Amino acid sequence: MASGLFALFDDVAAMVRLSAASLDDIGAAAGRAGVKAAGVVVDDAAVTPRYVQGLKPERELSIIWRIAKGSIRNKLLIILPAILLLSQFLPFLLTPILMVGGAYLCYEGAEKLWEKVSGHHPEETAAAEDTTTDPAEHEKTVVSGAVRTDFILSAEIMVIALNEVDTEPFLSRAIILVVVAVLITALVYGVVGLIVKMDDAGVALAAKPSRGVAALGRGLVKAMPVVLATLATVGVAAMLWVGGHILLVGAEELGWAWPYDLVHHVEVAVHDATGALGGVLGWLTNTALSAVVGVVVGAVVVAVLHLVPRRGGKAAAH
């Protein structure tokens, strides 16, 4: 009887070790997937603060919370089931879908570059033309617009994450993607909340009697525009880099390997020529060339989308 009890304990211990190993594997895979999606995450964090600009300070966190809830609903109730079904039954569609998302990121990045060069900012124009007088209706419009934008970015994040764990069993895949969805949403909107309240915290600290604390508060207020501008720039760079890299890798997987082979050849050449800094400089080379691809593809898409309406308008005029 004692031997049977010890055997039972051994079985339980083995199950615990197996469960712990599985959790470790899931955690590691979730970490890999999250890192791979980091470029889009940065863009998500860079995009969201603009939605609360111009709103009353006391409503900012409430709006961010509503956008965050919409984001997690997007990920868990719509995107996750769809991509899990695709990965299980139509896995060959994942690479083309990922490339469509990559092309969209290139377009978004190139569009923002064009706005900076041309000085034309349609979002600011639309905000200036908004004559809505009902604050509740305006907030509803802001939240719905932000959630729509988030849907595209969330889909890209989840597909990139899935691409990293597509060899895992179905249940592990689902758990990993749920973990990624929850953690990334918490990270993005936690950071966004800190960013949008940074100037309020600065104003409060600037009113303190302590000179050091007051100076810190004034520094936070002055730093706010710089932080937002830096985030916007990093977001654009991340979109172009991630979008271009997705297109290069996707093209290779679909049999058109020479573009990525060329990028990889240059990366290896830089790596071998730069000694101890080879790893960093090689990665930067790959990133820069991916961004160049992103700019080229994005510029083509922007040009097409800008020309088509004009031609349509001329045709209608005739």
CSV table of C-alpha atoms in Angstrom, one decimal:
chain,number,residue,atom,x,y,z
A,1,MET,CA,0.0,0.0,0.0
A,2,ALA,CA,2.9,2.3,0.9
A,3,SER,CA,4.6,1.6,-2.4
A,4,GLY,CA,1.3,2.5,-4.2
A,5,LEU,CA,1.1,5.7,-2.3
A,6,PHE,CA,4.7,6.6,-3.2
A,7,ALA,CA,4.0,5.8,-6.8
A,8,LEU,CA,1.0,8.1,-6.7
A,9,PHE,CA,3.1,10.9,-5.3
A,10,ASP,CA,5.7,10.3,-8.1
A,11,ASP,CA,3.0,10.5,-10.7
A,12,VAL,CA,1.6,13.8,-9.1
A,13,ALA,CA,5.2,15.2,-9.0
A,14,ALA,CA,5.8,14.3,-12.6
A,15,MET,CA,2.5,16.0,-13.6
A,16,VAL,CA,3.5,19.1,-11.7
A,17,ARG,CA,6.9,19.2,-13.3
A,18,LEU,CA,5.3,18.7,-16.7
A,19,SER,CA,2.7,21.5,-16.0
A,20,ALA,CA,5.5,23.8,-14.8
A,21,ALA,CA,7.5,23.1,-18.0
A,22,SER,CA,4.5,23.7,-20.1
A,23,LEU,CA,3.9,27.1,-18.4
A,24,ASP,CA,7.5,28.0,-18.9
A,25,ASP,CA,7.2,27.1,-22.6
A,26,ILE,CA,4.1,29.1,-22.9
A,27,GLY,CA,5.7,32.1,-21.1
A,28,ALA,CA,8.8,31.9,-23.3
A,29,ALA,CA,6.7,31.7,-26.5
A,30,ALA,CA,4.5,34.6,-25.3
A,31,GLY,CA,7.6,36.6,-24.7
A,32,ARG,CA,9.0,35.8,-28.2
A,33,ALA,CA,5.7,36.7,-29.8
A,34,GLY,CA,5.4,39.9,-27.9
A,35,VAL,CA,8.9,41.0,-28.8
A,36,LYS,CA,8.3,40.3,-32.5
A,37,ALA,CA,5.2,42.5,-32.4
A,38,ALA,CA,7.0,45.3,-30.6
A,39,GLY,CA,7.2,47.5,-33.6
A,40,VAL,CA,3.4,47.6,-33.9
A,41,VAL,CA,3.0,47.9,-30.1
A,42,VAL,CA,5.2,51.1,-30.2
A,43,ASP,CA,3.0,52.4,-33.0
A,44,ASP,CA,-0.2,51.6,-31.1
A,45,ALA,CA,1.2,53.5,-28.0
A,46,ALA,CA,2.2,56.4,-30.3
A,47,VAL,CA,-1.1,56.7,-32.0
A,48,THR,CA,-3.5,56.6,-29.1
A,49,PRO,CA,-2.6,59.8,-27.1
A,50,ARG,CA,-3.8,62.0,-30.0
A,51,TYR,CA,-7.4,60.8,-29.4
A,52,VAL,CA,-7.6,62.5,-26.0
A,53,GLN,CA,-6.0,65.8,-27.1
A,54,GLY,CA,-8.5,68.6,-26.6
A,55,LEU,CA,-10.7,66.7,-24.1
A,56,LYS,CA,-11.2,67.8,-20.5
A,57,PRO,CA,-8.3,66.5,-18.4
A,58,GLU,CA,-10.7,64.7,-16.0
A,59,ARG,CA,-12.1,62.7,-18.8
A,60,GLU,CA,-8.8,61.5,-20.3
A,61,LEU,CA,-8.3,58.3,-18.3
A,62,SER,CA,-12.0,57.4,-18.7
A,63,ILE,CA,-11.7,57.7,-22.5
A,64,ILE,CA,-8.5,55.6,-22.5
A,65,TRP,CA,-10.1,52.9,-20.3
A,66,ARG,CA,-13.0,52.7,-22.8
A,67,ILE,CA,-10.6,52.4,-25.7
A,68,ALA,CA,-8.7,49.8,-23.8
A,69,LYS,CA,-11.8,47.7,-23.3
A,70,GLY,CA,-12.7,48.0,-27.0
A,71,SER,CA,-9.1,46.9,-27.8
A,72,ILE,CA,-9.3,43.8,-25.6
A,73,ARG,CA,-12.7,42.9,-27.1
A,74,ASN,CA,-11.2,43.3,-30.6
A,75,LYS,CA,-8.4,40.9,-29.7
A,76,LEU,CA,-10.2,38.2,-27.7
A,77,LEU,CA,-13.7,38.1,-29.3
A,78,ILE,CA,-13.0,38.8,-32.9
A,79,ILE,CA,-9.4,38.6,-34.0
A,80,LEU,CA,-8.3,35.6,-31.8
A,81,PRO,CA,-11.0,33.2,-32.9
A,82,ALA,CA,-10.6,34.2,-36.5
A,83,ILE,CA,-6.8,33.7,-36.7
A,84,LEU,CA,-6.9,30.5,-34.6
A,85,LEU,CA,-9.4,29.0,-37.1
A,86,LEU,CA,-7.3,30.1,-40.0
A,87,SER,CA,-4.1,28.6,-38.5
A,88,GLN,CA,-5.9,25.3,-37.8
A,89,PHE,CA,-7.7,24.9,-41.1
A,90,LEU,CA,-6.3,27.4,-43.7
A,91,PRO,CA,-2.7,28.0,-42.5
A,92,PHE,CA,-1.5,28.9,-46.0
A,93,LEU,CA,-3.6,32.1,-45.8
A,94,LEU,CA,-1.7,33.5,-42.8
A,95,THR,CA,1.4,34.7,-44.8
A,96,PRO,CA,-0.6,36.6,-47.4
A,97,ILE,CA,-2.8,38.1,-44.7
A,98,LEU,CA,0.3,39.1,-42.8
A,99,MET,CA,1.7,40.7,-45.9
A,100,VAL,CA,-1.5,42.6,-46.5
A,101,GLY,CA,-1.1,43.9,-42.9
A,102,GLY,CA,2.6,44.7,-43.6
A,103,ALA,CA,1.6,46.7,-46.7
A,104,TYR,CA,-0.9,48.6,-44.6
A,105,LEU,CA,1.7,49.5,-42.1
A,106,CYS,CA,4.0,50.7,-44.9
A,107,TYR,CA,1.1,52.8,-46.2
A,108,GLU,CA,0.5,54.3,-42.8
A,109,GLY,CA,4.1,55.1,-42.3
A,110,ALA,CA,4.6,56.6,-45.7
A,111,GLU,CA,1.3,58.6,-45.4
A,112,LYS,CA,2.6,60.1,-42.1
A,113,LEU,CA,5.9,61.0,-43.8
A,114,TRP,CA,4.0,62.6,-46.6
A,115,GLU,CA,2.0,64.7,-44.1
A,116,LYS,CA,5.2,65.9,-42.5
A,117,VAL,CA,6.7,66.8,-45.9
A,118,SER,CA,3.6,68.4,-47.3
A,119,GLY,CA,2.4,70.1,-44.1
A,120,HIS,CA,-1.1,68.7,-44.7
A,121,HIS,CA,-2.7,67.0,-41.6
A,122,PRO,CA,-6.2,65.7,-42.4
A,123,GLU,CA,-6.8,64.5,-38.8
A,124,GLU,CA,-6.2,68.0,-37.4
A,125,THR,CA,-8.4,69.5,-40.2
A,126,ALA,CA,-11.2,67.1,-39.3
A,127,ALA,CA,-10.9,67.9,-35.6
A,128,ALA,CA,-11.0,71.7,-36.4
A,129,GLU,CA,-14.1,71.2,-38.5
A,130,ASP,CA,-15.9,69.1,-35.8
A,131,THR,CA,-18.8,71.2,-34.6
A,132,THR,CA,-20.3,68.6,-32.2
A,133,THR,CA,-21.6,70.3,-29.1
A,134,ASP,CA,-22.7,67.3,-27.1
A,135,PRO,CA,-19.6,66.2,-25.1
A,136,ALA,CA,-21.0,62.7,-24.6
A,137,GLU,CA,-21.6,62.2,-28.3
A,138,HIS,CA,-18.1,63.6,-29.1
A,139,GLU,CA,-16.5,61.2,-26.6
A,140,LYS,CA,-18.5,58.3,-28.2
A,141,THR,CA,-17.2,59.4,-31.7
A,142,VAL,CA,-13.6,59.6,-30.3
A,143,VAL,CA,-13.8,56.2,-28.7
A,144,SER,CA,-15.3,54.5,-31.8
A,145,GLY,CA,-12.7,56.0,-34.1
A,146,ALA,CA,-9.9,54.9,-31.8
A,147,VAL,CA,-11.2,51.4,-31.5
A,148,ARG,CA,-11.5,51.1,-35.3
A,149,THR,CA,-7.9,52.1,-35.7
A,150,ASP,CA,-6.9,49.8,-32.8
A,151,PHE,CA,-8.6,46.9,-34.6
A,152,ILE,CA,-6.2,47.1,-37.5
A,153,LEU,CA,-3.1,47.4,-35.2
A,154,SER,CA,-4.4,44.7,-32.9
A,155,ALA,CA,-5.0,42.3,-35.9
A,156,GLU,CA,-1.4,43.0,-37.0
A,157,ILE,CA,-0.1,42.3,-33.5
A,158,MET,CA,-2.0,39.1,-33.1
A,159,VAL,CA,-1.1,37.7,-36.6
A,160,ILE,CA,2.6,38.5,-36.0
A,161,ALA,CA,2.4,36.8,-32.6
A,162,LEU,CA,0.6,33.8,-34.1
A,163,ASN,CA,3.3,33.6,-36.8
A,164,GLU,CA,5.9,33.1,-34.0
A,165,VAL,CA,4.0,30.2,-32.3
A,166,ASP,CA,2.2,28.5,-35.3
A,167,THR,CA,4.1,25.2,-34.6
A,168,GLU,CA,2.7,25.0,-31.0
A,169,PRO,CA,-0.3,22.7,-30.3
A,170,PHE,CA,-3.7,24.4,-30.7
A,171,LEU,CA,-4.5,24.8,-27.0
A,172,SER,CA,-1.0,26.2,-26.3
A,173,ARG,CA,-1.3,28.5,-29.2
A,174,ALA,CA,-4.7,29.8,-27.9
A,175,ILE,CA,-3.3,30.3,-24.4
A,176,ILE,CA,-0.2,32.1,-25.6
A,177,LEU,CA,-2.2,34.5,-27.8
A,178,VAL,CA,-4.6,35.3,-24.9
A,179,VAL,CA,-1.5,36.1,-22.7
A,180,VAL,CA,-0.1,38.3,-25.5
A,181,ALA,CA,-3.4,40.0,-26.0
A,182,VAL,CA,-3.9,40.8,-22.4
A,183,LEU,CA,-0.3,41.9,-21.6
A,184,ILE,CA,0.1,44.0,-24.7
A,185,THR,CA,-3.2,45.8,-24.1
A,186,ALA,CA,-2.3,46.5,-20.5
A,187,LEU,CA,1.2,47.7,-21.5
A,188,VAL,CA,0.0,49.9,-24.3
A,189,TYR,CA,-2.8,51.6,-22.5
A,190,GLY,CA,-1.0,51.8,-19.2
A,191,VAL,CA,1.8,53.7,-21.0
A,192,VAL,CA,-0.7,55.9,-22.8
A,193,GLY,CA,-2.4,56.7,-19.5
A,194,LEU,CA,1.0,57.7,-18.0
A,195,ILE,CA,1.8,59.8,-21.0
A,196,VAL,CA,-1.4,61.8,-21.2
A,197,LYS,CA,-1.4,62.5,-17.5
A,198,MET,CA,2.3,63.5,-17.4
A,199,ASP,CA,1.6,67.2,-18.0
A,200,ASP,CA,-1.1,67.2,-15.3
A,201,ALA,CA,1.4,65.6,-12.8
A,202,GLY,CA,3.9,68.3,-13.9
A,203,VAL,CA,1.5,71.1,-13.2
A,204,ALA,CA,0.7,69.7,-9.8
A,205,LEU,CA,4.3,69.3,-8.9
A,206,ALA,CA,5.2,72.8,-10.2
A,207,ALA,CA,2.9,74.2,-7.6
A,208,LYS,CA,4.7,72.6,-4.7
A,209,PRO,CA,6.8,74.8,-2.4
A,210,SER,CA,10.0,72.7,-2.8
A,211,ARG,CA,12.2,74.2,-5.5
A,212,GLY,CA,13.4,70.8,-6.6
A,213,VAL,CA,10.0,69.3,-6.9
A,214,ALA,CA,8.6,72.4,-8.7
A,215,ALA,CA,11.5,72.3,-11.1
A,216,LEU,CA,10.8,68.6,-11.8
A,217,GLY,CA,7.1,69.5,-12.5
A,218,ARG,CA,8.1,72.3,-14.9
A,219,GLY,CA,10.4,69.9,-16.6
A,220,LEU,CA,7.6,67.3,-17.1
A,221,VAL,CA,5.4,70.0,-18.6
A,222,LYS,CA,8.1,71.1,-21.0
A,223,ALA,CA,9.0,67.5,-21.9
A,224,MET,CA,5.4,66.5,-22.8
A,225,PRO,CA,5.5,67.9,-26.4
A,226,VAL,CA,8.9,66.3,-26.9
A,227,VAL,CA,7.7,63.0,-25.7
A,228,LEU,CA,4.7,63.0,-28.0
A,229,ALA,CA,6.8,64.1,-31.0
A,230,THR,CA,9.4,61.4,-30.2
A,231,LEU,CA,6.7,58.8,-29.9
A,232,ALA,CA,5.2,59.8,-33.2
A,233,THR,CA,8.6,59.6,-34.9
A,234,VAL,CA,9.4,56.2,-33.4
A,235,GLY,CA,5.9,55.0,-34.3
A,236,VAL,CA,6.4,56.0,-38.0
A,237,ALA,CA,9.9,54.3,-38.1
A,238,ALA,CA,8.5,51.2,-36.4
A,239,MET,CA,5.6,50.9,-39.0
A,240,LEU,CA,8.0,51.2,-41.9
A,241,TRP,CA,10.6,48.8,-40.4
A,242,VAL,CA,8.0,46.2,-39.3
A,243,GLY,CA,5.9,46.5,-42.5
A,244,GLY,CA,9.0,46.2,-44.8
A,245,HIS,CA,10.3,43.3,-42.8
A,246,ILE,CA,7.0,41.4,-43.0
A,247,LEU,CA,6.9,41.9,-46.8
A,248,LEU,CA,10.5,40.7,-47.2
A,249,VAL,CA,10.0,37.6,-45.1
A,250,GLY,CA,6.6,36.9,-46.5
A,251,ALA,CA,7.9,37.1,-50.1
A,252,GLU,CA,10.6,34.7,-49.2
A,253,GLU,CA,8.1,32.2,-47.8
A,254,LEU,CA,6.0,32.5,-50.9
A,255,GLY,CA,9.0,31.6,-53.1
A,256,TRP,CA,10.3,35.1,-54.1
A,257,ALA,CA,13.5,34.9,-52.0
A,258,TRP,CA,15.9,37.3,-53.7
A,259,PRO,CA,14.9,40.6,-52.0
A,260,TYR,CA,15.4,39.2,-48.5
A,261,ASP,CA,18.5,37.2,-49.6
A,262,LEU,CA,20.0,40.5,-50.7
A,263,VAL,CA,19.1,42.2,-47.4
A,264,HIS,CA,20.5,39.3,-45.5
A,265,HIS,CA,23.7,39.3,-47.6
A,266,VAL,CA,24.3,43.0,-46.8
A,267,GLU,CA,23.5,42.3,-43.1
A,268,VAL,CA,26.1,39.5,-42.9
A,269,ALA,CA,28.7,41.6,-44.7
A,270,VAL,CA,28.3,44.4,-42.2
A,271,HIS,CA,28.3,41.9,-39.3
A,272,ASP,CA,31.6,40.3,-40.5
A,273,ALA,CA,33.2,43.7,-41.2
A,274,THR,CA,32.6,45.4,-37.9
A,275,GLY,CA,34.0,43.0,-35.3
A,276,ALA,CA,32.6,43.3,-31.8
A,277,LEU,CA,29.8,45.7,-33.0
A,278,GLY,CA,28.8,43.3,-35.7
A,279,GLY,CA,25.7,42.0,-34.1
A,280,VAL,CA,24.2,45.4,-33.4
A,281,LEU,CA,25.3,47.0,-36.7
A,282,GLY,CA,24.1,43.9,-38.7
A,283,TRP,CA,20.7,44.2,-37.0
A,284,LEU,CA,20.5,47.9,-37.7
A,285,THR,CA,21.4,47.3,-41.3
A,286,ASN,CA,18.6,44.8,-41.7
A,287,THR,CA,16.2,47.2,-39.9
A,288,ALA,CA,17.3,50.1,-42.1
A,289,LEU,CA,16.9,48.2,-45.4
A,290,SER,CA,13.5,46.8,-44.2
A,291,ALA,CA,12.5,50.4,-43.6
A,292,VAL,CA,13.6,51.4,-47.0
A,293,VAL,CA,11.4,48.7,-48.5
A,294,GLY,CA,8.6,50.0,-46.3
A,295,VAL,CA,9.0,53.5,-47.6
A,296,VAL,CA,9.1,52.4,-51.3
A,297,VAL,CA,6.0,50.1,-50.9
A,298,GLY,CA,4.2,52.7,-48.8
A,299,ALA,CA,4.9,55.5,-51.3
A,300,VAL,CA,3.5,53.4,-54.1
A,301,VAL,CA,0.3,52.7,-52.2
A,302,VAL,CA,0.0,56.4,-51.1
A,303,ALA,CA,0.5,57.5,-54.7
A,304,VAL,CA,-2.1,55.1,-56.0
A,305,LEU,CA,-4.7,56.1,-53.4
A,306,HIS,CA,-4.1,59.8,-54.0
A,307,LEU,CA,-4.3,59.5,-57.8
A,308,VAL,CA,-7.3,57.2,-58.0
A,309,PRO,CA,-9.8,59.7,-56.4
A,310,ARG,CA,-8.5,62.5,-58.6
A,311,ARG,CA,-9.0,60.5,-61.8
A,312,GLY,CA,-12.4,59.5,-60.6
A,313,GLY,CA,-13.3,63.1,-59.9
A,314,LYS,CA,-12.1,64.2,-63.4
A,315,ALA,CA,-14.1,61.4,-65.0
A,316,ALA,CA,-17.2,62.4,-63.0
A,317,ALA,CA,-16.7,66.1,-64.1
A,318,HIS,CA,-16.7,65.0,-67.8
